[in-house]
Coordinates of C-alpha atoms in Angstrom, one line a residue:
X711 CA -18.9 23.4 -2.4
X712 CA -15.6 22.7 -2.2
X713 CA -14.6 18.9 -0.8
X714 CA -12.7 18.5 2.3
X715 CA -10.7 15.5 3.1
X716 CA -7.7 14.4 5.8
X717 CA -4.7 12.3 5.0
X718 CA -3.3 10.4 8.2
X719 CA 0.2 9.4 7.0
X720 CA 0.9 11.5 4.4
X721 CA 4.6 11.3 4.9
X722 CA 4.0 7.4 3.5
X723 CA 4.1 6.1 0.3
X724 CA 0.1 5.4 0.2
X725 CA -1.0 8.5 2.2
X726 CA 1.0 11.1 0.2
X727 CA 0.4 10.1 -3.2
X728 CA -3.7 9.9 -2.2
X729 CA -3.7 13.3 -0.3
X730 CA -1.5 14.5 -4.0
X731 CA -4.5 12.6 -6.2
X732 CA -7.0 14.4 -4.0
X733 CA -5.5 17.6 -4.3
X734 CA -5.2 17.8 -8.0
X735 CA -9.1 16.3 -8.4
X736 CA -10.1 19.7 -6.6
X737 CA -9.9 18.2 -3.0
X738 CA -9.4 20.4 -0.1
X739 CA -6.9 18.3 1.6
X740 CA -5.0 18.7 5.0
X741 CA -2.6 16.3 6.7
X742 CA -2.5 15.9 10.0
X743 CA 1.6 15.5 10.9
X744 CA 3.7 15.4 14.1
X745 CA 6.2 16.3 12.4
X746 CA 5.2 19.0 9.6
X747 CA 8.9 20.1 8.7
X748 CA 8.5 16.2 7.1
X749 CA 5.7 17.1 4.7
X750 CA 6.9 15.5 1.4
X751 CA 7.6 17.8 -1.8
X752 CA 4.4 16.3 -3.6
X753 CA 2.3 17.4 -0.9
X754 CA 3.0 21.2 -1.4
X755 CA -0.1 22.8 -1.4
X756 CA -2.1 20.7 1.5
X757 CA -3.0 22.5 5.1
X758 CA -0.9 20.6 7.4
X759 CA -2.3 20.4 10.9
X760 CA 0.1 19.7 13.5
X761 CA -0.9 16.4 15.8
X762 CA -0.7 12.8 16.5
X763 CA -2.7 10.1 15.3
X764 CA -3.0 8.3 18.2
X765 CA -5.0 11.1 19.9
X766 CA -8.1 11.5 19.1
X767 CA -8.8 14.8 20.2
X768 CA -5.9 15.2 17.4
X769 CA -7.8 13.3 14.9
X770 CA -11.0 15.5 15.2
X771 CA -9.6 18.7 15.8
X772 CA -8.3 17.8 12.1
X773 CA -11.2 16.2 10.9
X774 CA -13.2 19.6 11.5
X775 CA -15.1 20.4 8.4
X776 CA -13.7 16.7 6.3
X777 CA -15.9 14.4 4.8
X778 CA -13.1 12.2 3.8
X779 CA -10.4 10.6 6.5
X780 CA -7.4 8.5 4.4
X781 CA -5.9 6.4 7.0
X782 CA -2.2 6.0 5.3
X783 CA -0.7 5.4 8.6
X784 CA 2.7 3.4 8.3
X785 CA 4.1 1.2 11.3
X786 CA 7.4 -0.3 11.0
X787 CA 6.8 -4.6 10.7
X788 CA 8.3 -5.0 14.0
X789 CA 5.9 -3.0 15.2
X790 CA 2.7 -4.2 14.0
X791 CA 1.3 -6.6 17.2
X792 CA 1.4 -3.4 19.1
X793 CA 0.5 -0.2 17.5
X794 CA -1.4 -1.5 14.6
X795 CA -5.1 -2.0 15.9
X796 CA -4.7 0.6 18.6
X797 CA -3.8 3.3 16.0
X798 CA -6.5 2.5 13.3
X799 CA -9.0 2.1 16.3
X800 CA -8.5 6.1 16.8
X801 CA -9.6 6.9 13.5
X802 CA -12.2 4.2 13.3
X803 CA -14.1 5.4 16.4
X804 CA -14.0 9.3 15.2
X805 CA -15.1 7.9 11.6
X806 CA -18.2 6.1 13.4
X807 CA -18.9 9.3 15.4
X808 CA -18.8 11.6 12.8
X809 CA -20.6 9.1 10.5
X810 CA -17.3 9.6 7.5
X811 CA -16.2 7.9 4.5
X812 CA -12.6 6.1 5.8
X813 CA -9.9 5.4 3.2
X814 CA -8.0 2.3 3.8
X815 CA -5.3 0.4 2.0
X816 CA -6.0 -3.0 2.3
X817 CA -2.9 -6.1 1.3
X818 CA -2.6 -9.6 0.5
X819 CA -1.8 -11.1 3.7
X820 CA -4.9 -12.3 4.7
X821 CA -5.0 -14.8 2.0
X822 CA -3.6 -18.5 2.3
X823 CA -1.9 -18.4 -1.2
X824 CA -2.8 -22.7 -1.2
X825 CA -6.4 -20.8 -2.1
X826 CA -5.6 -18.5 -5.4
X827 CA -3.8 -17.7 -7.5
X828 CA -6.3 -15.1 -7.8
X829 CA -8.8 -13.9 -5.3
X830 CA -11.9 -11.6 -5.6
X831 CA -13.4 -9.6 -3.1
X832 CA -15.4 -11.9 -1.6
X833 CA -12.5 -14.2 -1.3
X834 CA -12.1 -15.4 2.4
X835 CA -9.2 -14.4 4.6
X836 CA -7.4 -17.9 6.0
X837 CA -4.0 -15.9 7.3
X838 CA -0.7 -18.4 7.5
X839 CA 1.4 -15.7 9.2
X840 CA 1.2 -13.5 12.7
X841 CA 1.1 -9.7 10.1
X842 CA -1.9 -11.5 8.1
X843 CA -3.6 -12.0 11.2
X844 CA -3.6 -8.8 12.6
X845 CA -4.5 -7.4 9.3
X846 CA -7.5 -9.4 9.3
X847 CA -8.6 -8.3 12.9
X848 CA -7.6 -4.3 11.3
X849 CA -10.4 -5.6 8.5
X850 CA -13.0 -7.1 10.8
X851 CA -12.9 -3.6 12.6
X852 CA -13.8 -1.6 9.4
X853 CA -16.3 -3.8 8.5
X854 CA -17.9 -3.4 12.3
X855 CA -17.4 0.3 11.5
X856 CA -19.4 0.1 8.5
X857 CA -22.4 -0.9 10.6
X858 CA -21.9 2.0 13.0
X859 CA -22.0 4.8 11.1
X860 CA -18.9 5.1 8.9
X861 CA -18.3 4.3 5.3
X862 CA -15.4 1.9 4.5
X863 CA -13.7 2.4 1.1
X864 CA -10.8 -0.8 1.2
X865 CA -8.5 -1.0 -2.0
X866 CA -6.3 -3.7 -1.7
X867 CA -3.2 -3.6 -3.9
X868 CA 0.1 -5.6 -3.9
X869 CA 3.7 -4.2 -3.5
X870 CA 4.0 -0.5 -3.9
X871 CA 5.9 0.9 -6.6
X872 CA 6.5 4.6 -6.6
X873 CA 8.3 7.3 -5.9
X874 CA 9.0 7.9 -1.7
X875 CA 8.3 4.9 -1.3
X876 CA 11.4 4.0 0.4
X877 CA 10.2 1.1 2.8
X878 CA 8.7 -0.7 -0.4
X879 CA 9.9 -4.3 -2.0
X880 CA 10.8 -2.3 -5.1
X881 CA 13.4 0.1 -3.6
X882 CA 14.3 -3.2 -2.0
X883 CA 15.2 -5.4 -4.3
X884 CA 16.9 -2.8 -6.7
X885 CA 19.4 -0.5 -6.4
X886 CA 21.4 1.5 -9.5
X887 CA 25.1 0.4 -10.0
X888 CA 28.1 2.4 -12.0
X889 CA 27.1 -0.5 -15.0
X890 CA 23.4 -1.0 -14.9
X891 CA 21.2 -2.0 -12.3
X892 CA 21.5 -4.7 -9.2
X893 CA 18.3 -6.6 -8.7
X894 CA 18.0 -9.1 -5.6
X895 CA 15.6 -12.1 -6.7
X896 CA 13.7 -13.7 -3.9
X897 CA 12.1 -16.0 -5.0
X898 CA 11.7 -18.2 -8.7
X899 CA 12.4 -16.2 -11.9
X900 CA 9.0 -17.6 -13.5
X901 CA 6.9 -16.6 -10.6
X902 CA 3.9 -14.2 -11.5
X903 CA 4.3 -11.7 -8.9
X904 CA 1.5 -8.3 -8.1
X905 CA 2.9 -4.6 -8.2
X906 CA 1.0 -1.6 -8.1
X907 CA 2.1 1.7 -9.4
X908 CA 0.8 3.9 -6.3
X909 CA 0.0 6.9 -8.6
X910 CA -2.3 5.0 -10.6
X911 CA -3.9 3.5 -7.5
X912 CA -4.0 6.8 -5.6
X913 CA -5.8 8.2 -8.9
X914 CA -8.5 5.3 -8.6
X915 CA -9.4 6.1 -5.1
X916 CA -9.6 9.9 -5.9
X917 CA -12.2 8.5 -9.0
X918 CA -14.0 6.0 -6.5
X919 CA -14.3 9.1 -4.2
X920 CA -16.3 11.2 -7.0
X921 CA -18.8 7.9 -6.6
X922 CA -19.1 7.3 -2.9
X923 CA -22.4 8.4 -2.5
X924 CA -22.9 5.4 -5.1
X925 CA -21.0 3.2 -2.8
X926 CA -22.5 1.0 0.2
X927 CA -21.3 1.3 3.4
X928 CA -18.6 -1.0 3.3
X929 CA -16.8 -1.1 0.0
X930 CA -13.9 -3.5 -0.9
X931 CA -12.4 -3.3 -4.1
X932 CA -9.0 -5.4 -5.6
X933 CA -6.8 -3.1 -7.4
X934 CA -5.0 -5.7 -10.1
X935 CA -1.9 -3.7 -10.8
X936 CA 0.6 -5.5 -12.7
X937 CA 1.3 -9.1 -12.7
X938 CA 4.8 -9.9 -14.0
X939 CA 7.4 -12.7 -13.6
X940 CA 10.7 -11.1 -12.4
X941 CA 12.3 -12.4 -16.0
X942 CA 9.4 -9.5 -17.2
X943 CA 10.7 -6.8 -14.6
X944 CA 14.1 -7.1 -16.1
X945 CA 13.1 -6.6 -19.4
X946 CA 11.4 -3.6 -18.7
X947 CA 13.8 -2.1 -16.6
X948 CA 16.3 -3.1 -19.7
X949 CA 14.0 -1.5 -22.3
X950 CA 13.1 1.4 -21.4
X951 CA 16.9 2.3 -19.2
X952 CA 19.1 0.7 -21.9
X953 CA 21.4 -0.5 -19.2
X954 CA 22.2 -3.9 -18.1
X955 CA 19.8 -5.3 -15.0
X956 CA 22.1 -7.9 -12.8
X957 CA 20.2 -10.3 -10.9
X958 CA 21.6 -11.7 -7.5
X959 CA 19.8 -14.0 -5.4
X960 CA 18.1 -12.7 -2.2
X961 CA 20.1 -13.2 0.8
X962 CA 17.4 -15.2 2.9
X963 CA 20.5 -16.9 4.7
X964 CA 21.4 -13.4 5.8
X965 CA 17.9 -12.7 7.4
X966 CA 18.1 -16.2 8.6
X967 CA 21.3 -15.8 10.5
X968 CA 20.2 -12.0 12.1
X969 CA 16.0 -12.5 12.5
X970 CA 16.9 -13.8 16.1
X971 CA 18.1 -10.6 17.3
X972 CA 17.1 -8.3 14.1
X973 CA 13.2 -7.8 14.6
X974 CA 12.6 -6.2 11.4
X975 CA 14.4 -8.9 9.9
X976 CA 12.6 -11.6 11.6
X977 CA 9.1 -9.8 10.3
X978 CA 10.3 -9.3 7.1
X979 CA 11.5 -13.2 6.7
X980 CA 8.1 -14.4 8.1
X981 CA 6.6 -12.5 4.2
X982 CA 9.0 -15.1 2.4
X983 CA 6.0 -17.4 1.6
X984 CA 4.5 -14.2 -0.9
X985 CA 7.5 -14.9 -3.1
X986 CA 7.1 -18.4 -3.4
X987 CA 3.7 -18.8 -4.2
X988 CA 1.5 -16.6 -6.6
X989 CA -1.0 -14.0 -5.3
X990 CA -2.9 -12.1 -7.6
X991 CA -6.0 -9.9 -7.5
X992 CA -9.3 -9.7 -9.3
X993 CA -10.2 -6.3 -10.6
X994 CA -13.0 -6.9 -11.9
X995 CA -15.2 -4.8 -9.3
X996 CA -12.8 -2.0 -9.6
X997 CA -13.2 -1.7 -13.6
X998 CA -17.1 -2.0 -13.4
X999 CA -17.5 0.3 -10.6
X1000 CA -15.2 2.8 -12.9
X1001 CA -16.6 2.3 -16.0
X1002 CA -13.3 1.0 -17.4
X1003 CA -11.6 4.5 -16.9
X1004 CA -8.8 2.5 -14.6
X1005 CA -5.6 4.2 -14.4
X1006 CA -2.9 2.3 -16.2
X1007 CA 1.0 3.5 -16.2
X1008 CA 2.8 1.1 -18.9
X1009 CA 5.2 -0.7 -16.2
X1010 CA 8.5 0.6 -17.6
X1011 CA 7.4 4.4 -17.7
X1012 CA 6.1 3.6 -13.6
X1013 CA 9.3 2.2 -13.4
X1014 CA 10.7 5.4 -13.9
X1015 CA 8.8 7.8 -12.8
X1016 CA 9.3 5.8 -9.1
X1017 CA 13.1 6.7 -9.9
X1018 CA 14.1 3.1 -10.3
X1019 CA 15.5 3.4 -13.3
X1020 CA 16.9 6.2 -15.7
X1021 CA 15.7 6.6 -19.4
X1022 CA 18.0 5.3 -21.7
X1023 CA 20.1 8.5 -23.4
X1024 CA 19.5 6.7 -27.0

């Protein structure tokens, strides 16, 4: 029988490169779009199905036949008090009524960094800003759901590294110059900081997938990634391009000086605190649950296969 599964947000960095790991594991995989000219090139081969997310007649005119739903839904930061619960709620409801395993990507911001370094599953959420907040009320809505019907699968991951990824930190921060490479620091050079390399965590979802009959009904799991200083990111990037990394500081003053009438910039300021403190996840659950058969890309080669870097000629 062959498995049946729907991406929501496959144009985004999380949603396509799961609804690509599905696919290739044997998946039957279709994406619902509003746009399906927009259908990214690694997603060749998936059924799109033309409709919005925010309608649920949408959703489960999609969801026809799906035993899977990946919610890979992306809303700009300045957009977040708004659309965020209202949109997952959509999903959530037709995954309680239809009694589905849900896909979410979960992130750090529910922590209070003053707790870790490192945090488990269990960890509590104690939010110290507005987007950590409303990711713990997303959270507490899954974990209701889990009691209604649905199964929650939750892999929380840090910073996205990968290619179409274009909203991440990564493509940020670095940017390829006639000499080498440009990379913005923002925050201290020694500070361990979390990356994952999204086609690595798409695979583990696709392998945690295989087990969800295994799985209870709500099922968190951390998804450790890498954990580097920046001083270790530039001498990967070095290593495996061969070409000259310069580091600049990030302009905070900049975001400082346009967040009152910017409100992307004002969002993405309020997320300074993540590069001052360390934040780092326990994976512990995630190898156990796998067996040890995690997928690992050595951080150079993730590097650039995101298109970060180039390989070095020599």
């Amino acid at each position: 029988m062959i498995k049946q599964a729907l991406v929501i947000g496959a144009t985004g960095s999380f949603g396509g490169h799961v609804a690509a790991a599905l696919r290739d594991d044997g998946w039957q995989v279709k994406a619902l779009m509003r746009h399906p000219e927009k259908v990214p090139l690694m997603c060749q081969g998936l059924e799109i199905v033309q409709g919005d997310a925010r309608q649920i007649d949408d959703v489960r005119r999609a969801a026809a036949g799906v035993e899977v739903i990946v919610y890979g839904a992306n809303i700009p930061y300045q957009h977040w008090h708004r659309e965020a619960l209202p949109l997952l709620e959509t999903t959530v409801e037709l995954a309680e009524e239809l009694g589905l395993t849900l896909v979410f990507p979960g992130n750090v911001y529910g922590y209070d960094p003053a707790d870790g370094p490192e945090f488990d599953e269990e960890a509590p959420f104690r939010p110290v800003s507005r987007k950590g907040v409303i990711r713990e009320r997303m959270e507490r809505r899954l974990l209701q759901a889990s009691n209604r019907g649905a199964q929650i699968l939750l892999i929380r991951a840090g910073d996205f590294i990968g290619a179409h990824a274009g909203s991440s930190w990564m493509q940020v921060l670095t940017k390829t110059t006639n000499r080498g490479y440009r990379l913005l620091r923002p925050g201290p050079a020694d500070l361990v900081h979390t990356w994952a390399n999204l086609p690595d965590l798409a695979r583990a979802v696709s392998l945690l997938l295989r087990r969800r009959d295994q799985l209870p009904a709500y099922a968190p799991f951390h998804f450790e990634g890498y954990r580097v200083t920046f001083n270790e990111l530039i001498e990967a990037m070095e290593a495996r391009s061969g070409r000259v990394v310069k580091v600049k500081p990030f302009p905070w003053w900049a975001l400082n000086l346009l967040a009152p009438v910017v409100p992307f910039l004002r969002e993405l300021r309020e997320m300074r605190y993540l590069w001052q403190q360390e934040v780092t996840l326990d994976g512990t659950r995630l190898r156990e649950s796998l067996g040890g058969e995690i997928p690992w890309t050595p951080l150079p080669e993730a590097l650039l296969a995101a298109g970060i870097i180039q390989a070095s000629e020599n």
